[in-house]
Structures are given as C-alpha cells and as structure tokens.
Coordinates of N, CA and C (backbone and C1' of nucleotides) in Angstrom, one line a residue:
Chain G
M1 N -67.0 33.5 -10.0 CA -66.9 33.5 -8.5 C -68.0 32.5 -7.9
N2 N -67.7 32.1 -6.7 CA -68.6 31.2 -6.0 C -70.0 31.9 -5.8
D3 N -71.0 31.1 -5.9 CA -72.3 31.7 -5.7 C -72.5 32.3 -4.3
F4 N -71.7 31.7 -3.4 CA -71.8 32.2 -2.0 C -71.6 33.7 -2.0
Y5 N -70.5 34.2 -2.6 CA -70.2 35.6 -2.6 C -71.2 36.3 -3.4
E6 N -71.6 35.8 -4.5 CA -72.5 36.5 -5.4 C -73.9 36.7 -4.7
M7 N -74.2 35.7 -3.9 CA -75.5 35.8 -3.1 C -75.4 37.0 -2.2
I8 N -74.2 37.1 -1.5 CA -74.0 38.2 -0.5 C -74.1 39.5 -1.3
Y9 N -73.4 39.6 -2.4 CA -73.3 40.8 -3.1 C -74.7 41.2 -3.6
E10 N -75.4 40.2 -4.0 CA -76.8 40.5 -4.5 C -77.7 41.0 -3.4
V11 N -77.6 40.4 -2.3 CA -78.4 40.8 -1.1 C -78.1 42.3 -0.8
V12 N -76.8 42.5 -0.8 CA -76.3 43.9 -0.4 C -76.8 44.9 -1.5
R13 N -76.8 44.5 -2.7 CA -77.2 45.4 -3.8 C -78.7 45.6 -3.7
H14 N -79.4 44.7 -3.1 CA -80.9 44.8 -3.0 C -81.3 45.7 -1.8
V15 N -80.3 46.1 -1.0 CA -80.6 47.0 0.1 C -81.0 48.3 -0.5
P16 N -82.2 48.7 -0.2 CA -82.7 50.0 -0.7 C -81.9 51.2 -0.2
K17 N -81.9 52.3 -0.9 CA -81.3 53.5 -0.5 C -81.9 54.0 0.8
G18 N -81.0 54.4 1.7 CA -81.5 55.0 2.9 C -81.7 53.9 3.9
R19 N -81.3 52.7 3.6 CA -81.5 51.5 4.5 C -80.1 50.8 4.7
V20 N -80.0 50.1 5.8 CA -78.8 49.3 6.0 C -79.2 47.9 6.5
T21 N -78.2 47.0 6.4 CA -78.4 45.6 6.9 C -77.2 45.2 7.7
S22 N -77.3 44.1 8.3 CA -76.1 43.6 9.1 C -75.5 42.3 8.6
Y23 N -74.3 42.1 8.9 CA -73.6 40.9 8.5 C -74.3 39.7 8.9
G24 N -74.8 39.7 10.1 CA -75.4 38.6 10.7 C -76.7 38.3 9.9
A25 N -77.4 39.3 9.6 CA -78.7 39.1 8.8 C -78.4 38.5 7.5
I26 N -77.4 38.9 6.8 CA -77.0 38.3 5.5 C -76.6 36.9 5.7
A27 N -75.8 36.7 6.7 CA -75.3 35.3 7.0 C -76.4 34.4 7.3
K28 N -77.4 34.8 8.0 CA -78.5 34.0 8.4 C -79.4 33.8 7.2
Y29 N -79.5 34.8 6.3 CA -80.3 34.6 5.1 C -79.7 33.6 4.2
L30 N -78.4 33.6 4.2 CA -77.6 32.6 3.3 C -77.6 31.2 4.0
G31 N -78.0 31.1 5.2 CA -78.0 29.8 5.9 C -76.8 29.6 6.7
S32 N -75.9 30.6 6.7 CA -74.7 30.5 7.5 C -74.7 31.4 8.6
A33 N -75.7 31.3 9.5 CA -75.8 32.2 10.6 C -74.6 32.3 11.5
Q34 N -73.9 31.1 11.6 CA -72.8 31.1 12.5 C -71.5 31.6 11.8
S35 N -71.7 31.9 10.5 CA -70.5 32.4 9.8 C -70.6 33.8 9.4
S36 N -71.0 34.6 10.4 CA -71.1 36.0 10.1 C -69.8 36.6 9.6
R37 N -68.7 36.0 10.0 CA -67.4 36.5 9.6 C -67.2 36.3 8.1
L38 N -67.8 35.3 7.6 CA -67.7 35.0 6.2 C -68.2 36.2 5.4
V39 N -69.3 36.8 5.9 CA -69.9 37.9 5.2 C -68.9 39.1 5.1
G40 N -68.2 39.2 6.2 CA -67.2 40.3 6.3 C -66.1 40.0 5.3
W41 N -65.7 38.8 5.2 CA -64.7 38.4 4.2 C -65.2 38.7 2.8
A42 N -66.4 38.3 2.6 CA -67.0 38.6 1.3 C -66.9 40.1 0.9
M43 N -67.2 40.9 1.9 CA -67.2 42.3 1.7 C -65.8 42.7 1.3
N44 N -64.8 42.1 1.9 CA -63.4 42.4 1.6 C -63.1 42.1 0.2
Q45 N -63.7 41.1 -0.3 CA -63.5 40.7 -1.7 C -64.4 41.5 -2.6
A46 N -65.3 42.2 -2.0 CA -66.3 43.0 -2.8 C -65.7 44.1 -3.6
H47 N -64.5 44.5 -3.2 CA -63.9 45.6 -3.9 C -63.5 45.1 -5.3
G48 N -63.9 45.8 -6.3 CA -63.6 45.4 -7.7 C -64.7 44.6 -8.3
R49 N -65.8 44.3 -7.5 CA -66.9 43.5 -8.0 C -67.7 44.4 -9.0
K50 N -68.3 43.8 -10.0 CA -69.2 44.6 -10.8 C -70.5 43.9 -11.0
P51 N -71.6 44.6 -10.8 CA -71.7 46.0 -10.4 C -71.2 46.2 -9.0
P52 N -70.7 47.3 -8.7 CA -70.2 47.6 -7.4 C -71.1 47.3 -6.3
V53 N -70.6 46.8 -5.2 CA -71.4 46.4 -4.1 C -71.4 47.5 -3.0
P54 N -72.6 48.0 -2.7 CA -72.7 49.1 -1.7 C -72.5 48.6 -0.3
A55 N -71.2 48.2 -0.1 CA -70.9 47.7 1.2 C -71.1 48.7 2.3
H56 N -71.2 49.9 2.0 CA -71.4 50.9 3.0 C -72.7 50.8 3.7
R57 N -73.6 50.0 3.1 CA -74.9 49.8 3.7 C -74.9 48.6 4.6
V58 N -73.8 48.0 4.7 CA -73.7 46.8 5.6 C -72.9 47.2 6.9
V59 N -73.5 47.0 8.0 CA -72.9 47.3 9.3 C -73.0 46.1 10.2
N60 N -72.4 46.2 11.3 CA -72.6 45.0 12.3 C -73.9 45.1 12.9
R61 N -74.2 44.2 13.8 CA -75.6 44.1 14.3 C -75.9 45.3 15.2
L62 N -74.9 46.0 15.6 CA -75.1 47.1 16.5 C -75.3 48.4 15.7
G63 N -75.2 48.3 14.4 CA -75.3 49.5 13.6 C -74.1 50.3 13.5
I64 N -73.0 49.7 13.9 CA -71.7 50.5 13.9 C -71.0 50.2 12.6
L65 N -70.4 51.3 12.1 CA -69.7 51.2 10.8 C -68.3 50.5 11.1
S66 N -68.3 49.3 11.4 CA -67.1 48.6 11.7 C -66.1 48.5 10.6
G67 N -66.6 48.5 9.4 CA -65.7 48.4 8.2 C -65.4 49.7 7.5
K68 N -65.7 50.8 8.1 CA -65.5 52.1 7.5 C -64.0 52.2 7.1
H69 N -63.1 51.6 7.8 CA -61.7 51.8 7.5 C -61.3 51.1 6.2
H70 N -62.2 50.4 5.6 CA -61.9 49.7 4.4 C -62.4 50.4 3.1
F71 N -62.9 51.6 3.3 CA -63.5 52.4 2.2 C -62.5 53.4 1.7
G72 N -61.3 53.2 2.1 CA -60.3 54.2 1.6 C -60.1 55.3 2.6
H73 N -61.2 55.9 3.0 CA -61.2 56.9 4.1 C -62.3 56.7 5.0
P74 N -62.0 56.6 6.3 CA -63.0 56.3 7.4 C -64.2 57.2 7.3
K75 N -64.1 58.4 6.9 CA -65.2 59.3 6.8 C -66.1 59.1 5.6
L76 N -65.6 58.4 4.6 CA -66.3 58.2 3.4 C -67.6 57.4 3.6
M77 N -67.5 56.3 4.3 CA -68.7 55.5 4.6 C -69.8 56.3 5.2
E78 N -69.4 57.0 6.2 CA -70.4 57.9 6.9 C -71.0 58.9 6.0
Q79 N -70.2 59.4 5.2 CA -70.7 60.5 4.2 C -71.7 59.9 3.2
M80 N -71.4 58.7 2.7 CA -72.2 58.1 1.7 C -73.6 57.7 2.4
L81 N -73.5 57.2 3.6 CA -74.8 56.8 4.2 C -75.6 58.1 4.5
A82 N -74.9 59.1 5.0 CA -75.6 60.4 5.3 C -76.3 60.9 4.0
K83 N -75.6 60.8 2.9 CA -76.0 61.3 1.6 C -77.3 60.5 1.2
E84 N -77.4 59.3 1.6 CA -78.6 58.5 1.2 C -79.7 58.6 2.2
G85 N -79.5 59.4 3.3 CA -80.5 59.7 4.2 C -80.4 58.9 5.5
V86 N -79.3 58.2 5.6 CA -79.1 57.4 6.9 C -78.3 58.3 7.8
K87 N -78.8 58.6 9.0 CA -78.2 59.4 10.0 C -77.1 58.6 10.7
V88 N -75.9 59.1 10.5 CA -74.7 58.4 11.2 C -74.0 59.3 12.2
K89 N -73.9 58.9 13.4 CA -73.3 59.7 14.4 C -72.1 58.9 15.0
K90 N -70.9 59.4 14.9 CA -69.8 58.8 15.5 C -69.7 57.3 15.1
D91 N -69.7 57.0 13.8 CA -69.6 55.6 13.3 C -70.8 54.7 13.7
T92 N -71.8 55.3 14.2 CA -73.0 54.5 14.5 C -74.2 55.0 13.8
V93 N -75.0 54.1 13.2 CA -76.2 54.4 12.5 C -77.3 54.8 13.5
Q94 N -77.8 56.0 13.4 CA -78.8 56.5 14.3 C -80.2 55.9 13.8
N95 N -81.0 55.6 14.8 CA -82.3 55.0 14.4 C -82.1 53.7 13.7
F96 N -81.1 53.0 14.0 CA -80.7 51.8 13.3 C -81.9 50.8 13.1
K97 N -82.6 50.6 14.2 CA -83.7 49.7 14.1 C -84.7 50.1 13.0
K98 N -84.8 51.3 12.8 CA -85.8 51.8 11.8 C -85.3 51.7 10.4
V99 N -84.0 51.9 10.2 CA -83.5 51.9 8.8 C -82.9 50.5 8.5
F100 N -83.0 49.6 9.5 CA -82.5 48.2 9.3 C -83.3 47.5 8.2
W101 N -82.6 46.9 7.3 CA -83.3 46.2 6.2 C -82.9 44.7 6.3
D102 N -83.9 43.9 6.6 CA -83.6 42.4 6.8 C -84.0 41.7 5.6
P103 N -83.0 41.1 4.9 CA -83.3 40.3 3.7 C -84.3 39.1 3.9
A104 N -84.2 38.6 5.1 CA -85.1 37.4 5.4 C -86.6 37.9 5.4
I105 N -86.8 39.2 5.6 CA -88.2 39.7 5.6 C -88.5 40.3 4.3
E106 N -87.6 41.2 3.8 CA -87.9 42.0 2.6 C -87.8 41.1 1.4
L107 N -86.9 40.2 1.3 CA -86.7 39.3 0.2 C -87.7 38.1 0.4
K108 N -88.1 37.9 1.6 CA -89.1 36.8 2.0 C -88.7 35.5 1.2
L109 N -87.6 35.0 1.5 CA -87.1 33.7 0.9 C -88.3 32.9 0.4
Chain C
dC1 P -51.7 18.5 1.8 O5' -51.2 19.2 3.2 C5' -50.1 18.7 3.8 C4' -49.7 19.5 5.0 C3' -51.0 19.8 5.9 O3' -50.5 19.8 7.3 C1' -50.1 21.8 5.2
dG2 P -51.6 19.7 8.5 O5' -51.1 20.9 9.4 C5' -49.8 20.9 10.0 C4' -49.5 22.2 10.7 C3' -50.5 22.6 11.7 O3' -49.9 23.3 12.8 C1' -50.4 24.2 10.0
dA3 P -50.7 24.0 14.0 O5' -50.6 25.5 13.6 C5' -49.3 26.1 13.5 C4' -49.3 27.6 13.4 C3' -50.3 28.2 14.4 O3' -49.8 29.5 14.8 C1' -51.0 28.7 12.2
dT4 P -50.6 30.4 15.8 O5' -51.2 31.6 14.8 C5' -50.2 32.3 14.0 C4' -50.9 33.4 13.2 C3' -51.9 34.2 14.1 O3' -51.7 35.6 13.8 C1' -53.0 33.3 12.2
dT5 P -52.5 36.7 14.6 O5' -53.6 37.1 13.5 C5' -53.1 37.5 12.3 C4' -54.2 37.8 11.3 C3' -55.3 38.8 11.9 O3' -55.6 39.7 10.9 C1' -56.3 36.8 11.1
dG6 P -56.2 41.1 11.4 O5' -57.7 41.0 10.8 C5' -57.8 40.9 9.3 C4' -59.2 40.6 9.0 C3' -60.2 41.4 9.9 O3' -61.1 42.2 9.1 C1' -60.7 39.0 9.8
dA7 P -61.1 43.7 9.6 O5' -62.5 44.3 9.2 C5' -63.3 45.0 10.1 C4' -64.7 44.8 9.7 C3' -65.3 43.4 9.6 O3' -66.5 43.3 10.3 C1' -65.7 44.5 7.6
dC8 P -66.5 43.0 11.9 O5' -67.4 41.7 11.9 C5' -68.4 41.5 10.9 C4' -69.4 40.5 11.5 C3' -70.3 41.1 12.6 O3' -71.6 40.7 12.5 C1' -69.1 39.3 13.4
dG9 P -72.7 41.2 13.6 O5' -72.7 39.9 14.6 C5' -73.0 38.6 14.0 C4' -73.2 37.6 15.2 C3' -74.0 38.2 16.3 O3' -75.0 37.3 16.7 C1' -71.9 37.5 17.1
dT10 P -76.0 37.6 17.9 O5' -75.6 36.6 19.1 C5' -75.2 35.3 18.7 C4' -74.5 34.6 19.9 C3' -75.2 34.9 21.2 O3' -75.4 33.6 21.9 C1' -72.9 35.4 21.3
dA11 P -76.2 33.7 23.4 O5' -75.0 33.3 24.4 C5' -73.9 32.4 23.8 C4' -72.9 32.2 24.9 C3' -73.4 32.3 26.4 O3' -72.8 31.3 27.2 C1' -71.7 34.0 26.0
dC12 P -73.2 31.2 28.7 O5' -72.0 31.9 29.5 C5' -70.6 31.6 29.1 C4' -69.7 32.4 29.9 C3' -70.0 32.6 31.4 O3' -68.9 32.4 32.2 C1' -69.7 34.7 30.3
dG13 P -69.1 32.6 33.8 O5' -68.2 33.9 34.1 C5' -66.8 33.9 33.6 C4' -66.2 35.2 34.1 C3' -66.5 35.5 35.6 O3' -65.3 36.0 36.2 C1' -67.3 37.3 34.2
Chain Q
dT1 P -77.6 48.5 31.4 O5' -76.1 48.9 31.4 C5' -75.6 50.0 32.1 C4' -74.1 50.0 32.0 C3' -73.6 49.9 30.6 O3' -72.5 50.7 30.4 C1' -72.7 48.1 32.0
dC2 P -71.7 50.7 28.9 O5' -70.3 50.0 29.2 C5' -69.5 50.4 30.3 C4' -68.3 49.5 30.5 C3' -67.5 49.2 29.2 O3' -66.1 49.4 29.5 C1' -68.2 47.2 30.2
dG3 P -65.1 49.0 28.3 O5' -64.6 47.5 28.6 C5' -64.1 47.3 29.9 C4' -63.5 45.9 30.0 C3' -62.7 45.5 28.8 O3' -61.5 44.8 29.2 C1' -64.4 44.0 29.0
dT4 P -60.5 44.2 28.0 O5' -60.9 42.6 28.1 C5' -60.9 42.0 29.4 C4' -61.2 40.5 29.3 C3' -60.4 39.8 28.1 O3' -59.9 38.6 28.6 C1' -62.7 39.5 27.8
dA5 P -59.2 37.5 27.6 O5' -60.3 36.5 27.2 C5' -61.1 35.9 28.3 C4' -61.9 34.7 27.7 C3' -61.1 33.9 26.6 O3' -61.4 32.5 26.8 C1' -63.1 34.8 25.7
dC6 P -60.7 31.5 25.8 O5' -61.9 31.1 24.8 C5' -63.1 30.6 25.4 C4' -64.1 30.4 24.3 C3' -63.6 29.6 23.1 O3' -64.5 28.6 22.7 C1' -64.6 31.6 22.4
dG7 P -64.1 27.5 21.6 O5' -65.2 27.8 20.5 C5' -66.6 27.7 20.8 C4' -67.4 28.1 19.6 C3' -66.9 27.4 18.3 O3' -68.0 26.9 17.5 C1' -66.8 29.7 18.0
dC8 P -67.6 25.7 16.5 O5' -68.3 26.2 15.1 C5' -69.3 27.1 15.0 C4' -69.1 28.2 13.9 C3' -68.2 27.6 12.8 O3' -69.0 27.1 11.7 C1' -67.6 29.8 13.4
dC9 P -68.4 26.1 10.6 O5' -67.7 27.2 9.6 C5' -68.6 28.0 8.8 C4' -67.8 28.7 7.7 C3' -66.9 27.8 6.9 O3' -67.1 28.1 5.5 C1' -65.6 29.5 7.8
dA10 P -66.3 27.3 4.4 O5' -65.2 28.4 4.0 C5' -65.7 29.8 3.8 C4' -64.6 30.7 3.5 C3' -63.5 30.2 2.5 O3' -63.3 31.2 1.5 C1' -62.5 31.0 4.5
dA11 P -62.2 30.9 0.4 O5' -61.0 31.9 0.8 C5' -61.4 33.3 1.1 C4' -60.1 34.0 1.5 C3' -58.9 33.8 0.6 O3' -58.2 35.0 0.5 C1' -58.4 33.2 2.9
dT12 P -57.0 35.1 -0.5 O5' -55.8 35.3 0.6 C5' -55.9 36.3 1.6 C4' -54.8 36.3 2.6 C3' -53.4 36.2 1.9 O3' -52.5 37.1 2.5 C1' -53.7 34.5 3.5
dC13 P -51.0 37.2 2.0 O5' -50.2 36.5 3.2 C5' -50.5 36.9 4.5 C4' -49.5 36.2 5.5 C3' -48.1 36.0 5.0 O3' -47.1 36.3 6.0 C1' -49.0 33.9 5.5

DNA sequence: CGATTGACGTACG
DNA sequence: TCGTACGCCAATC
C-alpha cells in the first residue's frame, strides 16, 4: 500500500484509548491540510487493514461521528467510544476539546 | 478518459 | 445561528 495510507493508519493507531482525533488534524499532519477528504477515503480503505485501524477514534473537526454509518451499525461507533471512556451524545463527542488528540502535538513531528 | 462522489473543511449569504 | 456553495485529492462509475 502507499505510504500515504499507511501514515494515516499509523497515526490513527497511535490515538490513545479514550481519545479521538479529526480528519483535518491527520490531513494537516500528513502535509495535506487541504485534502481532509483524502483522510476520509483512507478510512474507507481502512477496512481489512492489519492491524485493524481504530477508525472509530476519528471524527470530523466538530467531534461528530460522521462516519458511524460505515461501521456496520451506526450505534457501534458510539458504543466503542463510550466503552473506551469517550462520552458520546447523539453522534457527537462530548468534551471533544478535552479528548481531542492532535498528532501534530502528541507525535511532535 | 471524463464525470461523479466521498468517513472534510472553510467561506459566504 | 443555520443553510448553501466551493475547493481539495483520489477512487469509482
């Protein structure tokens, strides 16, 4: 696979439990800040990747589970996040700013 | 090979 | 404050 996707997957895998990140943050970290959609596409391809990519920890910049519909069942993403300690209310991550995990800061390029 | 879409984000009305 | 429009890159039709 292209390193581009691997990088995305790696970043997502580095997201600590109980934390979430955004497509834009990943895109920016990869240097493709304007290509936030690419990150979404990468997530689409994430299915079947090994090791599995915790895509449920990736939300849009508003903290909304925009891609929950791609997890097989819409409620699944919310459940997984809740199980990891992330409060999710109506498809939106509560206290998003606090649980937000920025690769540009944490990974400190 | 051209047109459309997509798990986004920002700008503008 | 909410809704609509546009840009961006890649994959799929």
